[in-house]
Coordinates of C-alpha atoms in Angstrom, one line a residue:
M168 CA -0.1 -0.2 -0.1
V169 CA 1.2 3.1 -0.6
V170 CA 0.5 6.6 1.0
T171 CA 0.8 10.4 -0.3
G172 CA 0.7 13.6 1.2
F173 CA 2.4 15.4 4.1
H174 CA -1.3 15.3 6.1
S175 CA -2.5 11.7 5.5
I176 CA 1.9 10.7 5.8
E177 CA 1.7 12.4 9.0
E178 CA -1.2 11.7 11.1
K179 CA -0.4 7.4 9.7
V180 CA 3.5 8.5 11.3
L181 CA 1.6 9.3 14.8
A182 CA -2.2 6.6 14.6
L183 CA 0.4 3.1 13.9
S184 CA 1.0 1.2 17.1
D185 CA 2.7 -1.4 14.9
T186 CA 5.7 -0.6 12.8
K187 CA 6.9 -3.0 11.3
G188 CA 7.3 -3.2 7.8
V189 CA 6.3 0.0 7.5
K190 CA 9.3 2.3 5.4
L191 CA 9.6 5.7 4.4
L192 CA 11.4 7.0 0.6
Y193 CA 11.9 10.0 0.7
S194 CA 13.9 13.0 -2.3
K195 CA 15.8 16.1 -1.4
P196 CA 14.0 16.9 2.2
G197 CA 12.9 20.3 2.7
P198 CA 11.2 21.5 6.2
R199 CA 8.1 19.8 6.2
V200 CA 9.8 16.3 4.7
K201 CA 12.5 16.8 7.7
K202 CA 9.9 17.7 10.5
I203 CA 7.4 13.8 8.9
L204 CA 11.3 11.9 9.1
E205 CA 11.9 13.2 12.4
K206 CA 8.6 11.7 13.5
A207 CA 9.0 8.9 11.5
G208 CA 12.2 8.2 13.4
Q209 CA 11.0 8.2 17.0
A210 CA 8.2 6.0 15.9
G211 CA 11.2 3.6 15.1
I212 CA 9.9 3.6 11.0
L213 CA 12.8 3.4 7.9
C214 CA 13.3 6.0 6.4
E215 CA 15.3 6.0 3.0
Q216 CA 17.3 8.9 0.8
T217 CA 16.5 7.6 -2.9
D218 CA 15.5 10.2 -6.1
D219 CA 12.7 11.6 -7.6
Q220 CA 12.8 8.5 -10.2
K221 CA 12.0 6.3 -8.0
L222 CA 9.3 7.8 -6.4
N223 CA 7.5 8.2 -9.6
E224 CA 7.4 4.8 -9.5
A225 CA 6.7 3.8 -6.5
V226 CA 3.2 5.4 -6.8
R227 CA 2.8 4.5 -10.8
S228 CA 0.2 1.8 -9.3
L229 CA -1.9 5.2 -7.8
P230 CA -4.5 7.2 -9.1
E231 CA -3.4 10.3 -10.7
A232 CA -4.7 12.3 -8.3
L233 CA -2.4 11.1 -5.6
R234 CA 0.6 10.4 -7.5
D235 CA 2.0 14.1 -7.0
H236 CA 4.5 13.1 -4.3
R237 CA 5.5 15.9 -2.8
G238 CA 9.2 14.3 -2.8
I239 CA 8.3 11.4 0.4
V240 CA 5.8 8.2 0.3
M241 CA 4.9 5.9 2.8
L242 CA 4.8 2.0 2.2
L243 CA 2.7 -0.2 4.4
P244 CA 2.3 -4.5 4.2
D245 CA -1.0 -5.1 2.9
E246 CA -1.7 -6.1 6.2
K247 CA -2.0 -2.5 7.4
K248 CA -4.7 -1.8 5.0
E249 CA -7.0 -1.1 7.1
G250 CA -6.7 1.6 9.9
A251 CA -6.7 1.4 14.0
N252 CA -9.6 3.7 13.8
L253 CA -11.9 0.5 12.0
V254 CA -14.4 -0.5 15.1
N255 CA -17.0 -2.8 15.4
L256 CA -20.5 -0.9 15.0
D257 CA -21.8 -4.0 18.1
E258 CA -18.9 -3.1 20.3
W259 CA -18.7 0.4 20.1
I260 CA -23.0 1.2 21.1
K261 CA -21.8 -1.4 23.8
V262 CA -18.5 0.6 25.0
N263 CA -19.9 4.4 24.1
A264 CA -24.2 4.4 24.4
S265 CA -24.2 1.7 27.9
D266 CA -22.5 4.4 29.9
K267 CA -24.3 7.1 28.1
A268 CA -27.5 4.4 29.2
S269 CA -26.0 3.5 33.0
D270 CA -26.2 7.9 34.1
A271 CA -29.4 8.5 32.9
D272 CA -30.8 5.6 34.4
K273 CA -29.4 7.4 37.2
G274 CA -31.2 10.8 36.0
S275 CA -28.7 12.7 35.4
D276 CA -27.6 14.0 32.2
S277 CA -26.7 11.6 29.8
K278 CA -22.8 12.3 27.4
T279 CA -23.3 13.5 24.5
A280 CA -22.1 12.0 20.9
T281 CA -22.6 12.5 17.1
V282 CA -23.0 10.0 14.7
V283 CA -22.8 10.9 11.2
I284 CA -24.0 8.2 9.0
L285 CA -23.1 8.4 5.2
D286 CA -25.6 6.7 2.8
R287 CA -24.3 6.1 -1.0
V288 CA -21.7 9.0 -0.7
T289 CA -20.4 7.4 -3.6
D290 CA -17.6 9.9 -4.0
P291 CA -14.2 9.2 -1.9
H292 CA -13.9 13.2 -2.5
N293 CA -17.0 14.5 -0.2
V294 CA -16.3 11.2 2.2
G295 CA -12.7 11.8 3.1
A296 CA -14.3 16.1 3.2
I297 CA -17.1 14.4 5.7
I298 CA -14.6 13.5 8.3
R299 CA -12.2 16.0 7.7
S300 CA -15.2 18.2 9.7
C301 CA -16.3 15.5 12.1
D302 CA -12.1 15.1 13.4
Q303 CA -12.9 19.0 13.9
F304 CA -16.7 19.4 14.6
G305 CA -16.1 16.2 17.8
A306 CA -17.6 13.8 15.6
D307 CA -17.7 10.3 17.4
L308 CA -18.6 8.1 14.5
V309 CA -19.2 7.9 10.7
I310 CA -20.7 4.2 9.3
L311 CA -20.6 4.2 5.8
P312 CA -22.1 0.6 4.3
E313 CA -20.6 -1.9 3.6
H314 CA -21.7 -1.3 -0.2
N315 CA -22.4 1.7 -3.1
S316 CA -19.6 3.7 -1.2
A317 CA -16.4 4.9 -1.4
S318 CA -14.6 1.3 0.5
S319 CA -11.6 0.4 -2.6
I320 CA -8.2 0.5 -1.3
A321 CA -7.9 3.4 -4.3
E322 CA -10.8 5.6 -2.8
N323 CA -9.9 4.6 0.5
E324 CA -6.3 6.6 -0.7
I325 CA -7.6 9.8 -1.7
I326 CA -9.9 9.5 1.3
G327 CA -6.9 10.2 3.6
R328 CA -5.3 13.3 1.8
T329 CA -8.8 14.7 1.4
S330 CA -9.6 14.2 5.0
A331 CA -6.4 15.7 5.8
G332 CA -4.6 12.5 7.8
A333 CA -8.3 13.0 9.5
S334 CA -9.6 9.6 8.1
S335 CA -6.4 8.2 10.2
W336 CA -8.4 9.7 14.1
V337 CA -12.2 9.0 13.7
P338 CA -13.3 6.2 14.2
V339 CA -15.2 4.0 11.4
A340 CA -17.5 2.0 11.1
I341 CA -18.7 -0.7 8.6
V342 CA -21.8 -1.7 7.7
N343 CA -24.1 -4.1 5.4
N344 CA -27.2 -2.3 6.4
L345 CA -27.8 1.0 7.3
V346 CA -31.1 0.5 8.5
R347 CA -30.9 -2.0 11.2
A348 CA -27.5 0.1 12.3
V349 CA -30.3 3.1 12.9
E350 CA -32.3 0.1 14.6
Q351 CA -29.4 -0.4 16.6
L352 CA -28.8 3.4 17.3
K353 CA -32.3 3.4 18.0
N354 CA -32.4 1.0 20.5
A355 CA -29.4 3.1 22.2
G356 CA -31.4 5.9 23.3
F357 CA -30.2 7.9 19.8
W358 CA -31.9 10.8 18.3
I359 CA -31.7 9.8 14.2
Y360 CA -31.8 13.0 12.0
G361 CA -32.1 12.7 8.6
A362 CA -30.6 15.6 5.8
D363 CA -32.7 16.5 3.2
A364 CA -34.8 19.2 1.3
G365 CA -38.1 20.3 2.8
G366 CA -37.0 19.6 6.6
E367 CA -37.5 21.1 9.4
T368 CA -34.2 24.5 9.8
C369 CA -31.5 23.3 11.6
G370 CA -31.8 26.7 13.9
K371 CA -35.6 25.8 15.0
I372 CA -34.1 22.1 15.8
D373 CA -33.4 21.7 19.4
F374 CA -31.0 18.7 18.6
A375 CA -31.0 15.7 21.2
E376 CA -28.1 14.9 23.9
K377 CA -27.1 11.9 21.3
S378 CA -28.0 12.3 17.4
V379 CA -28.0 10.5 14.8
I380 CA -27.1 12.8 11.2
I381 CA -27.4 10.9 8.0
M382 CA -26.4 12.2 4.9
G383 CA -28.1 11.0 1.5
S384 CA -26.6 10.0 -1.7
E385 CA -24.6 13.4 -4.0
G386 CA -27.7 13.0 -6.8
T387 CA -31.1 10.8 -4.8
G388 CA -30.7 12.2 -1.4
I389 CA -31.8 8.9 1.9
A390 CA -32.4 6.0 0.7
R391 CA -36.6 5.4 1.0
L392 CA -36.6 2.8 3.7
L393 CA -33.4 4.7 5.4
K394 CA -35.7 8.0 5.7
K395 CA -38.6 5.5 7.6
Q396 CA -35.9 5.4 9.7
C397 CA -35.8 9.3 11.2
D398 CA -37.5 10.7 13.4
T399 CA -37.2 14.1 12.0
I400 CA -35.8 15.8 8.4
V401 CA -33.7 18.7 9.0
S402 CA -32.5 20.9 6.9
I403 CA -30.1 23.7 5.9
P404 CA -31.1 27.4 4.4
T405 CA -30.1 29.3 1.5
C406 CA -30.8 32.1 -0.5
G407 CA -28.6 31.3 -3.6
K408 CA -30.1 30.3 -6.8
I409 CA -29.0 26.2 -7.4
D410 CA -31.4 23.7 -5.1
S411 CA -28.7 22.4 -2.9
L412 CA -25.5 22.3 -1.6
N413 CA -22.9 19.6 -2.0
V414 CA -23.1 16.8 0.8
S415 CA -20.0 17.3 2.6
V416 CA -20.8 21.2 2.8
A417 CA -24.0 20.2 4.4
A418 CA -23.0 17.7 6.4
G419 CA -20.4 20.5 7.7
V420 CA -22.7 23.1 7.8
L421 CA -24.6 20.1 10.3
L422 CA -22.0 19.6 12.2
Y423 CA -20.8 22.7 13.3
E424 CA -24.8 23.2 14.5
L425 CA -24.2 20.5 17.2
F426 CA -20.9 21.7 18.1
R427 CA -21.7 25.3 18.5
R428 CA -24.6 24.6 21.2
R429 CA -22.0 22.0 23.0

């Protein structure tokens, strides 16, 4: 597995718990590359100086958008292609929702939690941008469907680069069935908000302490069966001449709204 981009490489260096078999290739080190090499050395990652020709060969198999290595490339063994931030939804709910439920039983205020579900968001640039917003505004979990979403290795690298490395940190659960995932979250005390046109204005909604925001596909929005699971449809008021916001921008607005209030 080949990783490019200063942010993505730097966050991988910080996030990897096992650095066996990991290597950094670099050519002429500028200030940013030197900073990454210093952190890599502290983490015990092998760093090897080479030339741009070898770096070009290392990135040849990547999508064109990822081939701009800027003088440094990270090589990961295939078994490390899944990040440490991938979590099992059942286990995440057990750990994160059980404590909240016990607090509620005692009559105390439950701890806030925000989950973002991406329904058939297939553009990896949008997924990466949303994960970056999740990191900045404190979302606790992102849920992606196993199918009909950006999930290939090449797309994961685009996600990593677009998220500026945040995809190494934000917990992500990949599930077979989003409807079942929503039902599990409801049973754990979460309130489900679907982002779509014609809903209640986000500024007027009193968001629940435990909130799930569902963002639908770039073209068709939230799937019908998933939309039926929503407790509230939430919309963002706009004044432009086109009919909607980009899904990653809309997610950022809604996440900021929750963050601002909390």
